[in-house]
Amino acid sequence: MSRIKAAITGVGAYVPTYVLTNDELSQMVDTTDEWIMQRIGIKERRILKEKGKATSSLGARAVKDLLAKTGTDPLDIQLLICATITPDMHFPATGNIISEKTGLANAFSFDIGAACSGFIFALETGRRYVESGAYQKVIVVGTDMMSAIVDYEDRTTCPLFGDGAGAVLLEPSKDDTGVLDSILAVDGSGAKHLHMYAGGSLHPPTHATVDARQHFIFQEGQPVFKMAVSKMADVSVEIMKRNNLSNKDIKFLVPHQANMRIIEATARRMEIEREQVMINIDRYGNTTAATIPLCLWDYEKQLKKGDNLVLSSFGAGFTWGSIYVKWSYDPK
Ligand code: UT7
């Protein structure tokens, strides 16, 4: 008997309406549109400004979009996995709140925190639930409101990030398409280069931590950049080799959108052309767990059943990984 495979059978997403441009940023910190475009490749990013809204609001909008597009009854969903590093609160899990907001009354849910690799790690987890044979409808949502933890006085980090959410539906595959292979990795020694210092059990919040601006993203760009370039390319090439995929076999690389130069370096190592790379960093920036599903959502109409996709990421932890997906449906 052949092994059950998990197919991605739909994509939903949501980005807030407010557009934060490089020009507006240059009025907030000492930067320019030219610097940001040359070094990162971001023109604008979306910011959630609505009062009372948070990461779960973004995620819930993406899940509602997914349910509507796929004609799925929320009561049929058995599990929702939420990837995020900007949870509404430390607890309960943001996945629990999204489930409540979207009427997933029969699902259990939990969060995965793997930063920019969050979606890849969550997809691998969701895939295994479907492959077990016990779950037929699983949602994986990547959602982050990065504006909640960005220091808009720090020019080295504030141009990078944006808010957004993307979600996919996983169901048992009816054919040889689906999520076919994965390579995931972590190196906890990377924590010193990219983290949020305070607010957790190591450095609980105090007036001093607030005054020292330690509840924001801290990043040493250069060491993160160097590791990202080598690890994201290594793992993407490794998954191609392991599955006997040549550069011509790849329809799209679906890379985490942190920096255009990291994306280009990965594409170069895979020896693929610009047209084979999904890119929307210019419009949304780095939305952390949402970048990869936002790409799938943006390019969905260009995807046909049987297309080979390599999803790749690198982020805080350090975490990194690649997933090989054979796409399961034609444009609807
Ligand atoms: O997704 C999670 C993983 N994160 C990443 O993958 C991010 C990886 N890192 C990067 O993408 C890059 O390191 C950055 C985009 C963050 C920074 O680019 P860089 O080419 O590494 O610049 P740098 O940090 O070496 O800074 C070069 C110069 C510095 O000035 P001096 O010391 O040479 O005078 C910075 O102060 O650029 C300056 N700089 C800026 N100038 C204008 C830094 N940020 C800015 C800015 N505008 N926003």
mmCIF file of C-alpha atoms and ligand atoms in Angstrom:
data_model
loop_
_atom_site.group_PDB
_atom_site.id
_atom_site.type_symbol
_atom_site.label_atom_id
_atom_site.label_comp_id
_atom_site.label_asym_id
_atom_site.label_seq_id
_atom_site.Cartn_x
_atom_site.Cartn_y
_atom_site.Cartn_z
ATOM 1 C CA MET A 1 0.000 0.000 0.000
ATOM 2 C CA SER A 2 1.399 3.408 -0.906
ATOM 3 C CA ARG A 3 2.166 5.911 1.848
ATOM 4 C CA ILE A 4 -0.377 8.716 2.421
ATOM 5 C CA LYS A 5 0.973 12.065 1.219
ATOM 6 C CA ALA A 6 -0.186 15.553 2.261
ATOM 7 C CA ALA A 7 -1.280 17.886 -0.539
ATOM 8 C CA ILE A 8 -1.590 21.650 -0.326
ATOM 9 C CA THR A 9 -5.142 22.123 -1.638
ATOM 10 C CA GLY A 10 -5.572 25.878 -1.151
ATOM 11 C CA VAL A 11 -3.907 29.133 -0.122
ATOM 12 C CA GLY A 12 -5.339 32.171 1.680
ATOM 13 C CA ALA A 13 -3.708 35.363 2.894
ATOM 14 C CA TYR A 14 -4.196 38.803 4.313
ATOM 15 C CA VAL A 15 -2.088 41.948 4.444
ATOM 16 C CA PRO A 16 -3.158 45.154 6.233
ATOM 17 C CA THR A 17 -4.108 48.133 4.106
ATOM 18 C CA TYR A 18 -1.647 50.704 5.538
ATOM 19 C CA VAL A 19 1.436 51.049 3.320
ATOM 20 C CA LEU A 20 4.631 52.215 5.053
ATOM 21 C CA THR A 21 6.928 53.486 2.292
ATOM 22 C CA ASN A 22 10.688 54.022 2.373
ATOM 23 C CA ASP A 23 10.031 57.737 2.026
ATOM 24 C CA GLU A 24 7.904 57.776 5.181
ATOM 25 C CA LEU A 25 10.585 55.723 6.998
ATOM 26 C CA SER A 26 13.241 58.240 5.970
ATOM 27 C CA GLN A 27 11.308 60.855 7.899
ATOM 28 C CA MET A 28 11.380 58.632 11.011
ATOM 29 C CA VAL A 29 15.076 57.530 10.964
ATOM 30 C CA ASP A 30 18.271 58.487 9.115
ATOM 31 C CA THR A 31 17.839 56.352 5.977
ATOM 32 C CA THR A 32 16.990 56.642 2.288
ATOM 33 C CA ASP A 33 14.929 54.807 -0.289
ATOM 34 C CA GLU A 34 18.157 54.252 -2.244
ATOM 35 C CA TRP A 35 19.968 52.555 0.695
ATOM 36 C CA ILE A 36 17.025 50.296 1.507
ATOM 37 C CA MET A 37 16.502 49.293 -2.150
ATOM 38 C CA GLN A 38 20.208 48.606 -2.720
ATOM 39 C CA ARG A 39 20.924 46.701 0.505
ATOM 40 C CA ILE A 40 17.596 44.957 1.086
ATOM 41 C CA GLY A 41 15.266 45.375 -1.910
ATOM 42 C CA ILE A 42 12.195 46.550 0.003
ATOM 43 C CA LYS A 43 10.105 49.436 -1.363
ATOM 44 C CA GLU A 44 7.198 49.284 1.088
ATOM 45 C CA ARG A 45 5.634 47.117 3.770
ATOM 46 C CA ARG A 46 2.143 46.765 5.266
ATOM 47 C CA ILE A 47 1.429 47.787 8.858
ATOM 48 C CA LEU A 48 -1.557 46.839 11.012
ATOM 49 C CA LYS A 49 -2.814 50.116 12.460
ATOM 50 C CA GLU A 50 -6.361 49.192 13.527
ATOM 51 C CA LYS A 51 -6.856 49.550 17.278
ATOM 52 C CA GLY A 52 -7.509 46.311 19.121
ATOM 53 C CA LYS A 53 -6.177 44.165 16.251
ATOM 54 C CA ALA A 54 -3.191 41.855 16.562
ATOM 55 C CA THR A 55 -1.420 38.845 15.065
ATOM 56 C CA SER A 56 -4.525 36.651 15.492
ATOM 57 C CA SER A 57 -6.573 39.215 13.508
ATOM 58 C CA LEU A 58 -4.172 38.867 10.553
ATOM 59 C CA GLY A 59 -4.147 35.071 10.877
ATOM 60 C CA ALA A 60 -7.928 34.865 11.155
ATOM 61 C CA ARG A 61 -8.369 36.951 7.979
ATOM 62 C CA ALA A 62 -6.001 34.612 6.120
ATOM 63 C CA VAL A 63 -7.804 31.505 7.411
ATOM 64 C CA LYS A 64 -11.222 32.959 6.465
ATOM 65 C CA ASP A 65 -9.884 33.684 2.972
ATOM 66 C CA LEU A 66 -8.618 30.093 2.749
ATOM 67 C CA LEU A 67 -11.918 28.567 3.934
ATOM 68 C CA ALA A 68 -13.912 30.711 1.479
ATOM 69 C CA LYS A 69 -11.625 29.992 -1.487
ATOM 70 C CA THR A 70 -11.619 26.233 -0.882
ATOM 71 C CA GLY A 71 -15.313 26.029 0.076
ATOM 72 C CA THR A 72 -14.344 24.356 3.349
ATOM 73 C CA ASP A 73 -16.715 24.091 6.321
ATOM 74 C CA PRO A 74 -14.799 25.360 9.376
ATOM 75 C CA LEU A 75 -16.304 22.494 11.384
ATOM 76 C CA ASP A 76 -14.429 19.988 9.174
ATOM 77 C CA ILE A 77 -10.982 21.318 10.192
ATOM 78 C CA GLN A 78 -9.348 18.990 12.717
ATOM 79 C CA LEU A 79 -6.107 20.853 13.456
ATOM 80 C CA LEU A 80 -4.678 24.356 13.021
ATOM 81 C CA ILE A 81 -0.955 24.987 13.454
ATOM 82 C CA CYS A 82 0.033 28.626 13.840
ATOM 83 C CA ALA A 83 3.598 29.787 13.196
ATOM 84 C CA THR A 84 4.362 33.110 14.851
ATOM 85 C CA ILE A 85 6.897 34.973 16.975
ATOM 86 C CA THR A 86 4.531 37.852 17.700
ATOM 87 C CA PRO A 87 1.738 36.055 19.583
ATOM 88 C CA ASP A 88 -1.178 38.177 20.798
ATOM 89 C CA MET A 89 -0.072 37.241 24.330
ATOM 90 C CA HIS A 90 2.519 34.863 25.830
ATOM 91 C CA PHE A 91 -0.422 32.534 26.400
ATOM 92 C CA PRO A 92 -2.876 31.256 25.340
ATOM 93 C CA ALA A 93 -1.566 30.200 21.947
ATOM 94 C CA THR A 94 -2.470 32.536 19.090
ATOM 95 C CA GLY A 95 -3.650 29.441 17.179
ATOM 96 C CA ASN A 96 -6.351 28.954 19.837
ATOM 97 C CA ILE A 97 -7.556 32.541 19.302
ATOM 98 C CA ILE A 98 -7.534 32.193 15.511
ATOM 99 C CA SER A 99 -9.554 28.971 15.801
ATOM 100 C CA GLU A 100 -12.151 30.757 17.908
ATOM 101 C CA LYS A 101 -12.316 33.736 15.517
ATOM 102 C CA THR A 102 -12.810 31.477 12.488
ATOM 103 C CA GLY A 103 -15.266 28.965 13.949
ATOM 104 C CA LEU A 104 -12.944 25.945 13.965
ATOM 105 C CA ALA A 105 -14.989 24.420 16.781
ATOM 106 C CA ASN A 106 -13.805 20.853 16.147
ATOM 107 C CA ALA A 107 -10.084 21.567 15.778
ATOM 108 C CA PHE A 108 -7.273 21.590 18.277
ATOM 109 C CA SER A 109 -4.493 24.075 17.693
ATOM 110 C CA PHE A 110 -1.080 25.138 18.873
ATOM 111 C CA ASP A 111 1.731 27.567 18.020
ATOM 112 C CA ILE A 112 5.184 26.947 16.590
ATOM 113 C CA GLY A 113 7.922 29.516 17.182
ATOM 114 C CA ALA A 114 10.687 29.128 14.653
ATOM 115 C CA ALA A 115 10.874 32.770 13.547
ATOM 116 C CA CYS A 116 11.457 33.131 9.795
ATOM 117 C CA SER A 117 11.441 29.336 9.402
ATOM 118 C CA GLY A 118 8.152 29.115 11.274
ATOM 119 C CA PHE A 119 6.040 28.339 8.227
ATOM 120 C CA ILE A 120 8.450 25.658 6.979
ATOM 121 C CA PHE A 121 8.596 23.996 10.416
ATOM 122 C CA ALA A 122 4.792 24.179 10.776
ATOM 123 C CA LEU A 123 4.225 22.804 7.278
ATOM 124 C CA GLU A 124 6.495 19.849 8.038
ATOM 125 C CA THR A 125 4.537 19.229 11.265
ATOM 126 C CA GLY A 126 1.118 19.515 9.594
ATOM 127 C CA ARG A 127 2.217 17.263 6.778
ATOM 128 C CA ARG A 128 3.083 14.504 9.258
ATOM 129 C CA TYR A 129 -0.366 14.666 10.891
ATOM 130 C CA VAL A 130 -1.985 14.101 7.477
ATOM 131 C CA GLU A 131 0.489 11.338 6.601
ATOM 132 C CA SER A 132 -0.416 9.542 9.842
ATOM 133 C CA GLY A 133 -3.854 8.852 8.365
ATOM 134 C CA ALA A 134 -5.602 10.281 11.428
ATOM 135 C CA TYR A 135 -6.145 13.826 10.025
ATOM 136 C CA GLN A 136 -7.802 14.784 6.739
ATOM 137 C CA LYS A 137 -8.049 18.589 7.021
ATOM 138 C CA VAL A 138 -5.220 20.556 8.607
ATOM 139 C CA ILE A 139 -4.574 24.313 8.342
ATOM 140 C CA VAL A 140 -1.062 25.739 8.603
ATOM 141 C CA VAL A 141 -1.025 29.516 9.108
ATOM 142 C CA GLY A 142 2.021 31.794 9.280
ATOM 143 C CA THR A 143 1.161 35.150 10.833
ATOM 144 C CA ASP A 144 3.229 37.964 12.283
ATOM 145 C CA MET A 145 2.602 41.526 13.342
ATOM 146 C CA MET A 146 6.269 42.502 13.271
ATOM 147 C CA SER A 147 5.403 46.177 13.799
ATOM 148 C CA ALA A 148 4.616 45.243 17.431
ATOM 149 C CA ILE A 149 8.284 44.405 18.124
ATOM 150 C CA VAL A 150 10.130 46.686 15.682
ATOM 151 C CA ASP A 151 12.017 49.647 17.137
ATOM 152 C CA TYR A 152 11.100 52.532 14.828
ATOM 153 C CA GLU A 153 14.092 54.461 16.190
ATOM 154 C CA ASP A 154 16.567 51.776 15.005
ATOM 155 C CA ARG A 155 17.422 52.311 11.337
ATOM 156 C CA THR A 156 19.262 48.971 11.104
ATOM 157 C CA THR A 157 16.095 46.928 11.703
ATOM 158 C CA CYS A 158 13.008 49.081 11.089
ATOM 159 C CA PRO A 159 13.160 49.037 7.265
ATOM 160 C CA LEU A 160 13.193 45.237 7.180
ATOM 161 C CA PHE A 161 9.879 44.096 8.571
ATOM 162 C CA GLY A 162 6.170 44.187 7.759
ATOM 163 C CA ASP A 163 2.896 42.631 8.941
ATOM 164 C CA GLY A 164 0.944 39.875 7.193
ATOM 165 C CA ALA A 165 -0.451 36.361 7.247
ATOM 166 C CA GLY A 166 -0.780 33.406 4.907
ATOM 167 C CA ALA A 167 -2.421 30.006 5.317
ATOM 168 C CA VAL A 168 -2.586 26.686 3.468
ATOM 169 C CA LEU A 169 -4.976 23.750 3.671
ATOM 170 C CA LEU A 170 -3.451 20.262 3.840
ATOM 171 C CA GLU A 171 -5.446 17.192 2.827
ATOM 172 C CA PRO A 172 -4.499 13.635 1.836
ATOM 173 C CA SER A 173 -3.161 13.688 -1.709
ATOM 174 C CA LYS A 174 -5.147 11.895 -4.399
ATOM 175 C CA ASP A 175 -2.090 11.279 -6.597
ATOM 176 C CA ASP A 176 1.703 11.555 -6.552
ATOM 177 C CA THR A 177 1.644 15.311 -5.799
ATOM 178 C CA GLY A 178 2.047 16.888 -2.350
ATOM 179 C CA VAL A 179 4.700 17.669 0.221
ATOM 180 C CA LEU A 180 7.398 15.190 -0.758
ATOM 181 C CA ASP A 181 10.574 15.903 1.195
ATOM 182 C CA SER A 182 12.050 18.188 3.834
ATOM 183 C CA ILE A 183 15.320 19.124 5.484
ATOM 184 C CA LEU A 184 15.111 21.199 8.671
ATOM 185 C CA ALA A 185 17.906 22.411 10.939
ATOM 186 C CA VAL A 186 18.659 24.619 13.936
ATOM 187 C CA ASP A 187 21.750 26.088 15.598
ATOM 188 C CA GLY A 188 20.899 27.652 18.953
ATOM 189 C CA SER A 189 24.261 29.411 19.145
ATOM 190 C CA GLY A 190 22.780 31.931 16.701
ATOM 191 C CA ALA A 191 20.493 33.339 19.418
ATOM 192 C CA LYS A 192 23.045 35.965 20.393
ATOM 193 C CA HIS A 193 22.861 37.594 16.957
ATOM 194 C CA LEU A 194 19.086 37.832 16.584
ATOM 195 C CA HIS A 195 16.609 37.947 19.472
ATOM 196 C CA MET A 196 14.249 39.957 21.611
ATOM 197 C CA TYR A 197 16.162 40.375 24.851
ATOM 198 C CA ALA A 198 13.468 41.019 27.448
ATOM 199 C CA GLY A 199 9.948 39.942 28.249
ATOM 200 C CA GLY A 200 10.610 36.227 28.695
ATOM 201 C CA SER A 201 11.585 34.223 31.784
ATOM 202 C CA LEU A 202 15.286 35.105 31.460
ATOM 203 C CA HIS A 203 14.723 38.852 31.575
ATOM 204 C CA PRO A 204 11.157 39.495 32.754
ATOM 205 C CA PRO A 205 9.748 42.911 31.902
ATOM 206 C CA THR A 206 10.715 45.748 34.233
ATOM 207 C CA HIS A 207 10.747 49.531 33.929
ATOM 208 C CA ALA A 208 14.486 49.200 33.243
ATOM 209 C CA THR A 209 14.012 46.785 30.315
ATOM 210 C CA VAL A 210 11.415 49.108 28.807
ATOM 211 C CA ASP A 211 13.657 52.159 29.264
ATOM 212 C CA ALA A 212 16.553 50.267 27.639
ATOM 213 C CA ARG A 213 14.335 49.433 24.597
ATOM 214 C CA GLN A 214 14.888 45.698 25.148
ATOM 215 C CA HIS A 215 11.402 44.616 24.077
ATOM 216 C CA PHE A 216 12.272 45.109 20.423
ATOM 217 C CA ILE A 217 14.080 43.012 17.797
ATOM 218 C CA PHE A 218 17.855 43.020 18.270
ATOM 219 C CA GLN A 219 19.876 41.982 15.211
ATOM 220 C CA GLU A 220 23.536 41.967 14.233
ATOM 221 C CA GLY A 221 22.924 42.106 10.519
ATOM 222 C CA GLN A 222 26.276 40.913 9.164
ATOM 223 C CA PRO A 223 26.650 37.538 10.965
ATOM 224 C CA VAL A 224 22.981 36.779 10.275
ATOM 225 C CA PHE A 225 23.423 37.714 6.623
ATOM 226 C CA LYS A 226 26.503 35.489 6.225
ATOM 227 C CA MET A 227 24.822 32.441 7.770
ATOM 228 C CA ALA A 228 21.589 33.072 5.825
ATOM 229 C CA VAL A 229 23.388 33.183 2.484
ATOM 230 C CA SER A 230 25.274 29.938 3.054
ATOM 231 C CA LYS A 231 22.643 27.881 4.912
ATOM 232 C CA MET A 232 19.641 28.764 2.742
ATOM 233 C CA ALA A 233 21.597 27.993 -0.426
ATOM 234 C CA ASP A 234 23.138 24.785 1.007
ATOM 235 C CA VAL A 235 19.820 23.333 2.060
ATOM 236 C CA SER A 236 18.087 24.277 -1.203
ATOM 237 C CA VAL A 237 20.804 22.594 -3.274
ATOM 238 C CA GLU A 238 20.781 19.557 -0.970
ATOM 239 C CA ILE A 239 17.041 19.001 -1.381
ATOM 240 C CA MET A 240 17.383 19.296 -5.174
ATOM 241 C CA LYS A 241 20.160 16.691 -5.216
ATOM 242 C CA ARG A 242 18.341 14.327 -2.891
ATOM 243 C CA ASN A 243 15.300 14.370 -5.193
ATOM 244 C CA ASN A 244 17.242 14.311 -8.480
ATOM 245 C CA LEU A 245 15.907 17.729 -9.448
ATOM 246 C CA SER A 246 17.902 19.682 -12.014
ATOM 247 C CA ASN A 247 17.585 23.462 -12.304
ATOM 248 C CA LYS A 248 15.229 22.943 -15.272
ATOM 249 C CA ASP A 249 12.920 20.770 -13.163
ATOM 250 C CA ILE A 250 12.237 23.616 -10.724
ATOM 251 C CA LYS A 251 9.183 25.725 -11.498
ATOM 252 C CA PHE A 252 9.748 28.038 -8.528
ATOM 253 C CA LEU A 253 12.025 28.607 -5.585
ATOM 254 C CA VAL A 254 9.762 29.977 -2.835
ATOM 255 C CA PRO A 255 12.276 31.729 -0.585
ATOM 256 C CA HIS A 256 11.818 33.455 2.739
ATOM 257 C CA GLN A 257 11.792 37.187 1.924
ATOM 258 C CA ALA A 258 14.428 38.736 4.230
ATOM 259 C CA ASN A 259 16.821 40.352 1.777
ATOM 260 C CA MET A 260 16.951 40.368 -2.047
ATOM 261 C CA ARG A 261 20.683 39.612 -1.874
ATOM 262 C CA ILE A 262 20.056 36.419 0.148
ATOM 263 C CA ILE A 263 17.364 35.348 -2.331
ATOM 264 C CA GLU A 264 19.666 36.018 -5.312
ATOM 265 C CA ALA A 265 22.548 34.103 -3.717
ATOM 266 C CA THR A 266 20.282 31.081 -3.178
ATOM 267 C CA ALA A 267 18.999 31.224 -6.772
ATOM 268 C CA ARG A 268 22.570 31.469 -8.075
ATOM 269 C CA ARG A 269 23.662 28.371 -6.147
ATOM 270 C CA MET A 270 20.610 26.482 -7.494
ATOM 271 C CA GLU A 271 21.541 27.747 -10.992
ATOM 272 C CA ILE A 272 17.984 28.919 -11.650
ATOM 273 C CA GLU A 273 16.750 32.026 -13.478
ATOM 274 C CA ARG A 274 15.051 35.093 -12.000
ATOM 275 C CA GLU A 275 11.696 33.932 -13.484
ATOM 276 C CA GLN A 276 11.944 30.778 -11.364
ATOM 277 C CA VAL A 277 11.942 32.721 -8.079
ATOM 278 C CA MET A 278 8.877 33.975 -6.232
ATOM 279 C CA ILE A 279 9.559 37.515 -5.029
ATOM 280 C CA ASN A 280 7.315 39.994 -3.242
ATOM 281 C CA ILE A 281 9.805 41.421 -0.726
ATOM 282 C CA ASP A 282 9.573 44.796 -2.514
ATOM 283 C CA ARG A 283 5.884 45.127 -1.526
ATOM 284 C CA TYR A 284 5.635 43.349 1.839
ATOM 285 C CA GLY A 285 9.148 43.230 3.343
ATOM 286 C CA ASN A 286 9.963 40.490 5.829
ATOM 287 C CA THR A 287 6.710 39.284 7.385
ATOM 288 C CA THR A 288 8.596 36.470 9.204
ATOM 289 C CA ALA A 289 6.300 33.385 9.327
ATOM 290 C CA ALA A 290 4.071 34.777 6.576
ATOM 291 C CA THR A 291 6.554 35.333 3.737
ATOM 292 C CA ILE A 292 6.327 31.889 2.116
ATOM 293 C CA PRO A 293 2.526 31.478 2.144
ATOM 294 C CA LEU A 294 2.212 35.118 0.969
ATOM 295 C CA CYS A 295 4.398 34.197 -2.019
ATOM 296 C CA LEU A 296 2.285 31.105 -2.780
ATOM 297 C CA TRP A 297 -0.842 33.297 -2.594
ATOM 298 C CA ASP A 298 0.676 35.943 -4.906
ATOM 299 C CA TYR A 299 1.825 33.407 -7.515
ATOM 300 C CA GLU A 300 -1.033 30.882 -7.140
ATOM 301 C CA LYS A 301 -2.466 31.642 -10.599
ATOM 302 C CA GLN A 302 0.879 30.785 -12.211
ATOM 303 C CA LEU A 303 1.034 27.328 -10.606
ATOM 304 C CA LYS A 304 -0.064 24.125 -12.313
ATOM 305 C CA LYS A 305 -0.553 20.630 -10.990
ATOM 306 C CA GLY A 306 2.769 18.771 -10.989
ATOM 307 C CA ASP A 307 4.963 21.894 -10.724
ATOM 308 C CA ASN A 308 8.056 21.356 -8.556
ATOM 309 C CA LEU A 309 8.549 23.966 -5.828
ATOM 310 C CA VAL A 310 11.418 24.333 -3.361
ATOM 311 C CA LEU A 311 10.391 26.295 -0.249
ATOM 312 C CA SER A 312 13.435 27.598 1.679
ATOM 313 C CA SER A 313 14.017 29.717 4.744
ATOM 314 C CA PHE A 314 16.570 30.998 7.233
ATOM 315 C CA GLY A 315 15.910 32.916 10.420
ATOM 316 C CA ALA A 316 16.373 33.515 14.127
ATOM 317 C CA GLY A 317 17.467 30.566 16.214
ATOM 318 C CA PHE A 318 19.233 30.038 13.926
ATOM 319 C CA THR A 319 16.620 27.978 12.086
ATOM 320 C CA TRP A 320 16.647 26.964 8.440
ATOM 321 C CA GLY A 321 15.203 24.445 6.051
ATOM 322 C CA SER A 322 13.820 23.432 2.669
ATOM 323 C CA ILE A 323 10.654 21.619 1.672
ATOM 324 C CA TYR A 324 10.053 20.015 -1.718
ATOM 325 C CA VAL A 325 6.436 20.328 -2.864
ATOM 326 C CA LYS A 326 4.882 18.948 -6.033
ATOM 327 C CA TRP A 327 1.948 21.332 -6.540
ATOM 328 C CA SER A 328 -1.466 19.634 -6.420
ATOM 329 C CA TYR A 329 -3.902 21.769 -8.422
ATOM 330 C CA ASP A 330 -4.335 23.925 -11.516
ATOM 331 C CA PRO A 331 -5.475 27.564 -11.291
ATOM 332 C CA LYS A 332 -9.176 27.729 -10.374
HETATM 333 O O1 UT7 B 1 14.731 37.081 8.409
HETATM 334 C C1 UT7 B 1 15.488 36.919 9.569
HETATM 335 C C2 UT7 B 1 16.906 36.837 9.236
HETATM 336 N N1 UT7 B 1 17.412 38.151 8.975
HETATM 337 C C3 UT7 B 1 18.113 38.374 7.861
HETATM 338 O O2 UT7 B 1 18.234 37.510 7.019
HETATM 339 C C4 UT7 B 1 18.782 39.711 7.736
HETATM 340 C C5 UT7 B 1 20.230 39.515 7.404
HETATM 341 N N2 UT7 B 1 20.990 40.764 7.347
HETATM 342 C C6 UT7 B 1 20.800 41.677 6.376
HETATM 343 O O3 UT7 B 1 19.935 41.525 5.537
HETATM 344 C C7 UT7 B 1 21.742 42.846 6.311
HETATM 345 O O4 UT7 B 1 22.833 42.618 7.179
HETATM 346 C C8 UT7 B 1 21.081 44.209 6.666
HETATM 347 C C9 UT7 B 1 20.095 44.585 5.600
HETATM 348 C C10 UT7 B 1 20.367 44.110 8.014
HETATM 349 C C11 UT7 B 1 22.144 45.298 6.735
HETATM 350 O O5 UT7 B 1 22.861 45.381 5.517
HETATM 351 P P1 UT7 B 1 24.441 45.358 5.480
HETATM 352 O O6 UT7 B 1 24.830 45.451 4.074
HETATM 353 O O7 UT7 B 1 24.903 44.152 6.249
HETATM 354 O O8 UT7 B 1 24.813 46.698 6.210
HETATM 355 P P2 UT7 B 1 25.705 46.905 7.519
HETATM 356 O O9 UT7 B 1 24.972 46.458 8.729
HETATM 357 O O10 UT7 B 1 27.070 46.357 7.302
HETATM 358 O O11 UT7 B 1 25.817 48.476 7.528
HETATM 359 C C12 UT7 B 1 26.531 49.192 6.523
HETATM 360 C C13 UT7 B 1 26.389 50.673 6.783
HETATM 361 C C14 UT7 B 1 26.699 51.056 8.218
HETATM 362 O O12 UT7 B 1 27.333 52.301 8.211
HETATM 363 P P3 UT7 B 1 28.925 52.424 8.384
HETATM 364 O O13 UT7 B 1 29.219 51.783 9.713
HETATM 365 O O14 UT7 B 1 29.505 51.678 7.226
HETATM 366 O O15 UT7 B 1 29.147 53.903 8.354
HETATM 367 C C15 UT7 B 1 25.338 51.198 8.839
HETATM 368 O O16 UT7 B 1 25.318 52.087 9.919
HETATM 369 O O17 UT7 B 1 25.033 51.047 6.542
HETATM 370 C C16 UT7 B 1 24.546 51.765 7.684
HETATM 371 N N3 UT7 B 1 23.116 51.506 7.787
HETATM 372 C C17 UT7 B 1 22.212 52.274 7.157
HETATM 373 N N4 UT7 B 1 22.337 53.367 6.377
HETATM 374 C C18 UT7 B 1 21.190 53.902 5.895
HETATM 375 C C19 UT7 B 1 22.491 50.530 8.450
HETATM 376 N N5 UT7 B 1 21.160 50.641 8.289
HETATM 377 C C20 UT7 B 1 20.961 51.730 7.490
HETATM 378 C C21 UT7 B 1 19.821 52.343 6.964
HETATM 379 N N6 UT7 B 1 19.989 53.416 6.163
HETATM 380 N N7 UT7 B 1 18.570 51.875 7.200
#
